[in-house]
PDB file of C-alpha atoms in Angstrom:
ATOM      1  CA  UNK A   1      15.791  16.057 -13.449  1.00 86.00           C
ATOM      2  CA  UNK A   2      16.674  16.429  -9.748  1.00 89.00           C
ATOM      3  CA  UNK A   3      12.955  15.613  -8.830  1.00 89.00           C
ATOM      4  CA  UNK A   4      12.979  12.518 -10.882  1.00 92.00           C
ATOM      5  CA  UNK A   5      16.241  11.370  -9.210  1.00 93.00           C
ATOM      6  CA  UNK A   6      14.507  12.113  -5.914  1.00 93.00           C
ATOM      7  CA  UNK A   7      11.540  10.004  -7.000  1.00 93.00           C
ATOM      8  CA  UNK A   8      13.599   7.090  -7.994  1.00 95.00           C
ATOM      9  CA  UNK A   9      15.971   7.069  -5.053  1.00 93.00           C
ATOM     10  CA  UNK A  10      12.918   7.294  -2.499  1.00 92.00           C
ATOM     11  CA  UNK A  11      10.973   4.413  -4.189  1.00 91.00           C
ATOM     12  CA  UNK A  12      14.241   2.437  -4.451  1.00 93.00           C
ATOM     13  CA  UNK A  13      14.776   2.860  -0.773  1.00 90.00           C
ATOM     14  CA  UNK A  14      11.087   1.826  -0.233  1.00 87.00           C
ATOM     15  CA  UNK A  15      11.514  -1.215  -2.445  1.00 85.00           C
ATOM     16  CA  UNK A  16      14.941  -2.207  -0.914  1.00 85.00           C
ATOM     17  CA  UNK A  17      14.230  -1.950   2.887  1.00 79.00           C
ATOM     18  CA  UNK A  18      10.783  -3.220   2.935  1.00 72.00           C
ATOM     19  CA  UNK A  19       9.720  -6.948   2.813  1.00 69.00           C
ATOM     20  CA  UNK A  20       6.267  -8.589   2.604  1.00 66.00           C
ATOM     21  CA  UNK A  21       4.562  -6.595  -0.046  1.00 66.00           C
ATOM     22  CA  UNK A  22       2.429  -3.601  -0.359  1.00 64.00           C
ATOM     23  CA  UNK A  23       0.898  -3.370   3.094  1.00 69.00           C
ATOM     24  CA  UNK A  24       4.197  -3.903   4.788  1.00 71.00           C
ATOM     25  CA  UNK A  25       5.419  -0.902   2.793  1.00 75.00           C
ATOM     26  CA  UNK A  26       3.017   1.390   4.230  1.00 77.00           C
ATOM     27  CA  UNK A  27       4.992   2.567   7.425  1.00 80.00           C
ATOM     28  CA  UNK A  28       8.078   3.405   5.240  1.00 82.00           C
ATOM     29  CA  UNK A  29       6.035   4.725   2.460  1.00 82.00           C
ATOM     30  CA  UNK A  30       4.416   7.257   4.803  1.00 83.00           C
ATOM     31  CA  UNK A  31       7.650   7.979   6.411  1.00 86.00           C
ATOM     32  CA  UNK A  32       9.255   8.698   3.009  1.00 87.00           C
ATOM     33  CA  UNK A  33       6.473  10.277   0.960  1.00 86.00           C
ATOM     34  CA  UNK A  34       4.732  12.202   3.731  1.00 88.00           C
ATOM     35  CA  UNK A  35       7.189  13.027   6.299  1.00 89.00           C
ATOM     36  CA  UNK A  36      10.557  13.240   4.392  1.00 90.00           C
ATOM     37  CA  UNK A  37       9.377  14.645   0.962  1.00 89.00           C
ATOM     38  CA  UNK A  38       5.962  16.006   1.534  1.00 89.00           C
ATOM     39  CA  UNK A  39       4.824  14.754  -1.785  1.00 87.00           C
ATOM     40  CA  UNK A  40       1.517  13.582  -0.262  1.00 85.00           C
ATOM     41  CA  UNK A  41      -0.617  13.639   2.756  1.00 86.00           C
ATOM     42  CA  UNK A  42      -1.662  10.359   4.990  1.00 83.00           C
ATOM     43  CA  UNK A  43      -5.037  10.700   3.621  1.00 84.00           C
ATOM     44  CA  UNK A  44      -3.884  10.806  -0.028  1.00 84.00           C
ATOM     45  CA  UNK A  45      -1.551   7.574   0.758  1.00 80.00           C
ATOM     46  CA  UNK A  46      -4.652   5.858   2.025  1.00 80.00           C
ATOM     47  CA  UNK A  47      -6.437   6.763  -1.235  1.00 82.00           C
ATOM     48  CA  UNK A  48      -3.504   5.507  -3.394  1.00 79.00           C
ATOM     49  CA  UNK A  49      -3.415   2.475  -1.500  1.00 78.00           C
ATOM     50  CA  UNK A  50      -7.164   1.883  -1.876  1.00 79.00           C
ATOM     51  CA  UNK A  51      -7.068   2.465  -5.541  1.00 79.00           C
ATOM     52  CA  UNK A  52      -3.910   0.318  -5.846  1.00 75.00           C
ATOM     53  CA  UNK A  53      -5.679  -2.493  -4.046  1.00 75.00           C
ATOM     54  CA  UNK A  54      -8.637  -2.133  -6.641  1.00 75.00           C
ATOM     55  CA  UNK A  55      -6.628  -1.936  -9.826  1.00 76.00           C
ATOM     56  CA  UNK A  56      -4.653  -4.899 -11.295  1.00 74.00           C
ATOM     57  CA  UNK A  57      -1.304  -5.453 -10.189  1.00 73.00           C
ATOM     58  CA  UNK A  58       0.926  -5.206  -7.073  1.00 77.00           C
ATOM     59  CA  UNK A  59      -0.082  -2.478  -4.510  1.00 78.00           C
ATOM     60  CA  UNK A  60       3.357  -1.007  -3.886  1.00 79.00           C
ATOM     61  CA  UNK A  61       3.887  -0.670  -7.792  1.00 85.00           C
ATOM     62  CA  UNK A  62       0.638   0.967  -8.552  1.00 85.00           C
ATOM     63  CA  UNK A  63       0.962   3.258  -5.360  1.00 84.00           C
ATOM     64  CA  UNK A  64       4.576   4.214  -6.543  1.00 87.00           C
ATOM     65  CA  UNK A  65       2.996   4.987 -10.054  1.00 89.00           C
ATOM     66  CA  UNK A  66       0.192   7.053  -8.646  1.00 87.00           C
ATOM     67  CA  UNK A  67       2.465   9.198  -6.591  1.00 89.00           C
ATOM     68  CA  UNK A  68       5.069   9.386  -9.373  1.00 92.00           C
ATOM     69  CA  UNK A  69       2.345  10.426 -11.849  1.00 92.00           C
ATOM     70  CA  UNK A  70       1.092  13.162  -9.115  1.00 88.00           C
ATOM     71  CA  UNK A  71       4.485  14.532  -8.868  1.00 90.00           C
ATOM     72  CA  UNK A  72       5.856  14.603 -12.414  1.00 91.00           C
ATOM     73  CA  UNK A  73       3.348  13.306 -14.826  1.00 93.00           C
ATOM     74  CA  UNK A  74       3.922  10.159 -17.037  1.00 95.00           C
ATOM     75  CA  UNK A  75       7.713  10.411 -16.811  1.00 96.00           C
ATOM     76  CA  UNK A  76       7.490  10.478 -12.886  1.00 94.00           C
ATOM     77  CA  UNK A  77       5.148   7.428 -12.962  1.00 94.00           C
ATOM     78  CA  UNK A  78       7.689   5.512 -14.812  1.00 95.00           C
ATOM     79  CA  UNK A  79      10.673   6.616 -12.770  1.00 96.00           C
ATOM     80  CA  UNK A  80       8.886   5.921  -9.483  1.00 94.00           C
ATOM     81  CA  UNK A  81       7.642   2.558 -10.631  1.00 93.00           C
ATOM     82  CA  UNK A  82      11.315   1.497 -11.825  1.00 95.00           C
ATOM     83  CA  UNK A  83      12.549   2.664  -8.622  1.00 94.00           C
ATOM     84  CA  UNK A  84      10.339   0.553  -6.464  1.00 90.00           C
ATOM     85  CA  UNK A  85      10.644  -2.527  -8.602  1.00 90.00           C
ATOM     86  CA  UNK A  86      14.331  -2.326  -9.321  1.00 93.00           C
ATOM     87  CA  UNK A  87      15.547  -3.660  -5.647  1.00 90.00           C
ATOM     88  CA  UNK A  88      13.249  -6.641  -5.963  1.00 85.00           C
ATOM     89  CA  UNK A  89      14.651  -7.478  -9.408  1.00 89.00           C
ATOM     90  CA  UNK A  90      18.168  -7.324  -8.188  1.00 91.00           C
ATOM     91  CA  UNK A  91      17.306  -9.301  -4.853  1.00 85.00           C
ATOM     92  CA  UNK A  92      15.349 -12.041  -6.674  1.00 84.00           C
ATOM     93  CA  UNK A  93      18.139 -12.531  -9.248  1.00 87.00           C
ATOM     94  CA  UNK A  94      20.772 -12.733  -6.424  1.00 85.00           C
ATOM     95  CA  UNK A  95      18.626 -15.122  -4.465  1.00 80.00           C
ATOM     96  CA  UNK A  96      17.883 -17.383  -7.501  1.00 79.00           C
ATOM     97  CA  UNK A  97      21.585 -17.841  -7.873  1.00 80.00           C
ATOM     98  CA  UNK A  98      22.586 -18.335  -4.328  1.00 76.00           C
ATOM     99  CA  UNK A  99      19.610 -19.843  -2.893  1.00 73.00           C
ATOM    100  CA  UNK A 100      19.935 -23.118  -4.843  1.00 74.00           C
ATOM    101  CA  UNK A 101      23.371 -23.581  -3.247  1.00 77.00           C
ATOM    102  CA  UNK A 102      22.432 -22.650   0.344  1.00 78.00           C
ATOM    103  CA  UNK A 103      18.650 -23.602   0.763  1.00 72.00           C
ATOM    104  CA  UNK A 104      19.514 -26.465   2.641  1.00 78.00           C
ATOM    105  CA  UNK A 105      21.610 -24.661   5.155  1.00 83.00           C
ATOM    106  CA  UNK A 106      19.899 -24.560   8.762  1.00 87.00           C
ATOM    107  CA  UNK A 107      20.986 -20.924   9.078  1.00 86.00           C
ATOM    108  CA  UNK A 108      19.214 -19.877   6.014  1.00 80.00           C
ATOM    109  CA  UNK A 109      15.950 -21.688   6.954  1.00 80.00           C
ATOM    110  CA  UNK A 110      16.021 -19.946  10.419  1.00 87.00           C
ATOM    111  CA  UNK A 111      16.616 -16.627   8.737  1.00 85.00           C
ATOM    112  CA  UNK A 112      13.571 -17.058   6.437  1.00 80.00           C
ATOM    113  CA  UNK A 113      11.524 -17.991   9.466  1.00 85.00           C
ATOM    114  CA  UNK A 114      12.563 -14.897  11.275  1.00 88.00           C
ATOM    115  CA  UNK A 115      11.711 -12.770   8.242  1.00 85.00           C
ATOM    116  CA  UNK A 116       8.278 -14.384   8.110  1.00 85.00           C
ATOM    117  CA  UNK A 117       7.626 -13.298  11.620  1.00 89.00           C
ATOM    118  CA  UNK A 118       8.899  -9.815  11.135  1.00 86.00           C
ATOM    119  CA  UNK A 119       6.583  -9.344   7.925  1.00 84.00           C
ATOM    120  CA  UNK A 120       3.491 -10.376   9.958  1.00 87.00           C
ATOM    121  CA  UNK A 121       4.383  -7.649  12.420  1.00 87.00           C
ATOM    122  CA  UNK A 122       4.774  -5.120   9.633  1.00 82.00           C
ATOM    123  CA  UNK A 123       1.416  -6.263   8.142  1.00 83.00           C
ATOM    124  CA  UNK A 124      -0.255  -6.043  11.434  1.00 86.00           C
ATOM    125  CA  UNK A 125       1.099  -2.585  11.757  1.00 83.00           C
ATOM    126  CA  UNK A 126      -0.322  -1.619   8.359  1.00 79.00           C
ATOM    127  CA  UNK A 127      -3.734  -2.866   9.260  1.00 82.00           C
ATOM    128  CA  UNK A 128      -3.755  -0.896  12.624  1.00 85.00           C
ATOM    129  CA  UNK A 129      -2.916   2.193  10.682  1.00 81.00           C
ATOM    130  CA  UNK A 130      -5.489   1.531   7.898  1.00 78.00           C
ATOM    131  CA  UNK A 131      -8.007   1.190  10.753  1.00 82.00           C
ATOM    132  CA  UNK A 132      -7.067   4.602  12.374  1.00 82.00           C
ATOM    133  CA  UNK A 133      -6.948   6.232   9.226  1.00 78.00           C
ATOM    134  CA  UNK A 134      -9.651   4.581   7.092  1.00 78.00           C
ATOM    135  CA  UNK A 135     -12.587   3.875   9.461  1.00 83.00           C
ATOM    136  CA  UNK A 136     -14.126   7.119  10.280  1.00 82.00           C
ATOM    137  CA  UNK A 137     -17.689   6.453  11.183  1.00 88.00           C
ATOM    138  CA  UNK A 138     -20.211   3.652  11.948  1.00 89.00           C
ATOM    139  CA  UNK A 139     -20.685   2.924   8.217  1.00 90.00           C
ATOM    140  CA  UNK A 140     -16.876   2.162   8.031  1.00 89.00           C
ATOM    141  CA  UNK A 141     -17.074  -0.119  10.935  1.00 90.00           C
ATOM    142  CA  UNK A 142     -20.011  -2.028   9.351  1.00 92.00           C
ATOM    143  CA  UNK A 143     -18.235  -2.219   5.955  1.00 92.00           C
ATOM    144  CA  UNK A 144     -15.232  -3.520   7.653  1.00 90.00           C
ATOM    145  CA  UNK A 145     -16.971  -6.154   9.680  1.00 92.00           C
ATOM    146  CA  UNK A 146     -19.079  -7.362   6.840  1.00 93.00           C
ATOM    147  CA  UNK A 147     -15.944  -7.520   4.414  1.00 92.00           C
ATOM    148  CA  UNK A 148     -13.882  -9.330   7.068  1.00 90.00           C
ATOM    149  CA  UNK A 149     -16.560 -11.881   7.651  1.00 94.00           C
ATOM    150  CA  UNK A 150     -17.012 -12.448   3.719  1.00 94.00           C
ATOM    151  CA  UNK A 151     -13.334 -12.572   3.322  1.00 91.00           C
ATOM    152  CA  UNK A 152     -12.622 -15.050   6.083  1.00 91.00           C
ATOM    153  CA  UNK A 153     -15.687 -17.274   6.109  1.00 95.00           C
ATOM    154  CA  UNK A 154     -16.565 -17.572   2.392  1.00 94.00           C
ATOM    155  CA  UNK A 155     -14.794 -18.353  -0.850  1.00 93.00           C
ATOM    156  CA  UNK A 156     -15.862 -15.208  -2.621  1.00 92.00           C
ATOM    157  CA  UNK A 157     -13.179 -13.420  -4.401  1.00 90.00           C
ATOM    158  CA  UNK A 158     -11.786 -10.452  -2.592  1.00 86.00           C
ATOM    159  CA  UNK A 159     -12.224  -8.443  -5.955  1.00 88.00           C
ATOM    160  CA  UNK A 160     -15.952  -8.739  -5.296  1.00 92.00           C
ATOM    161  CA  UNK A 161     -15.604  -7.917  -1.451  1.00 92.00           C
ATOM    162  CA  UNK A 162     -13.867  -4.697  -2.610  1.00 89.00           C
ATOM    163  CA  UNK A 163     -16.199  -3.651  -5.164  1.00 91.00           C
ATOM    164  CA  UNK A 164     -19.076  -4.397  -2.968  1.00 93.00           C
ATOM    165  CA  UNK A 165     -17.339  -2.334  -0.020  1.00 92.00           C
ATOM    166  CA  UNK A 166     -16.840   0.562  -2.669  1.00 90.00           C
ATOM    167  CA  UNK A 167     -20.337   0.581  -3.669  1.00 93.00           C
ATOM    168  CA  UNK A 168     -21.823   0.464  -0.067  1.00 93.00           C
ATOM    169  CA  UNK A 169     -19.164   3.282   0.915  1.00 91.00           C
ATOM    170  CA  UNK A 170     -20.434   5.370  -2.112  1.00 92.00           C
ATOM    171  CA  UNK A 171     -24.028   4.895  -1.558  1.00 94.00           C
ATOM    172  CA  UNK A 172     -23.911   5.262   2.040  1.00 91.00           C
ATOM    173  CA  UNK A 173     -22.093   8.751   1.602  1.00 89.00           C
ATOM    174  CA  UNK A 174     -24.616   9.679  -1.149  1.00 91.00           C
ATOM    175  CA  UNK A 175     -27.537   9.056   1.471  1.00 90.00           C
ATOM    176  CA  UNK A 176     -25.833  10.856   4.133  1.00 87.00           C
ATOM    177  CA  UNK A 177     -25.297  13.941   1.883  1.00 87.00           C
ATOM    178  CA  UNK A 178     -28.810  13.832   0.730  1.00 87.00           C
ATOM    179  CA  UNK A 179     -30.038  13.693   4.231  1.00 86.00           C
ATOM    180  CA  UNK A 180     -27.747  16.667   5.325  1.00 84.00           C
ATOM    181  CA  UNK A 181     -28.986  18.621   2.284  1.00 83.00           C
ATOM    182  CA  UNK A 182     -32.617  17.834   3.181  1.00 78.00           C
ATOM    183  CA  UNK A 183     -32.227  18.912   6.833  1.00 75.00           C
ATOM    184  CA  UNK A 184     -30.692  22.376   5.813  1.00 71.00           C
ATOM    185  CA  UNK A 185     -33.759  23.415   3.826  1.00 63.00           C
TER     186      UNK A 185
END
């Protein structure tokens, strides 16, 4: 029961104090899950994020579900998921009630502008961390550049970009392993 409460509280904290979605949550997720609780490694977090990106739904929720499941099975997945979404539900409910009355105030508009800038910085920080932890060889650089070009220069769905990148990465790794096996003989 104590572990379930820790899961809920850790993900509640992540959900409550990070803004901007899944990518913006990565720094706090790493700190809370890897450093504070040691439930996972940095590489595992990257894998959870990668799978979370490829599966339907919100990345933060998917990642919480994976980590919760890894820690305590199905009940852990449910508790971690509830923990990460509870702050959003509370905040959205409060905003819906209050924003109607205060949206026209200049201070509110300025605050929202500041939040947008901070979220951009958090997302950039996540991109840099992904780059450092995720791109380990020349194939990774090639996949990154091709994916970036397709995502920014075409109207091809990112779903297809992610699937294509996965196929290229899988195939490239298989070819590399086959070459290494062949050179050992």
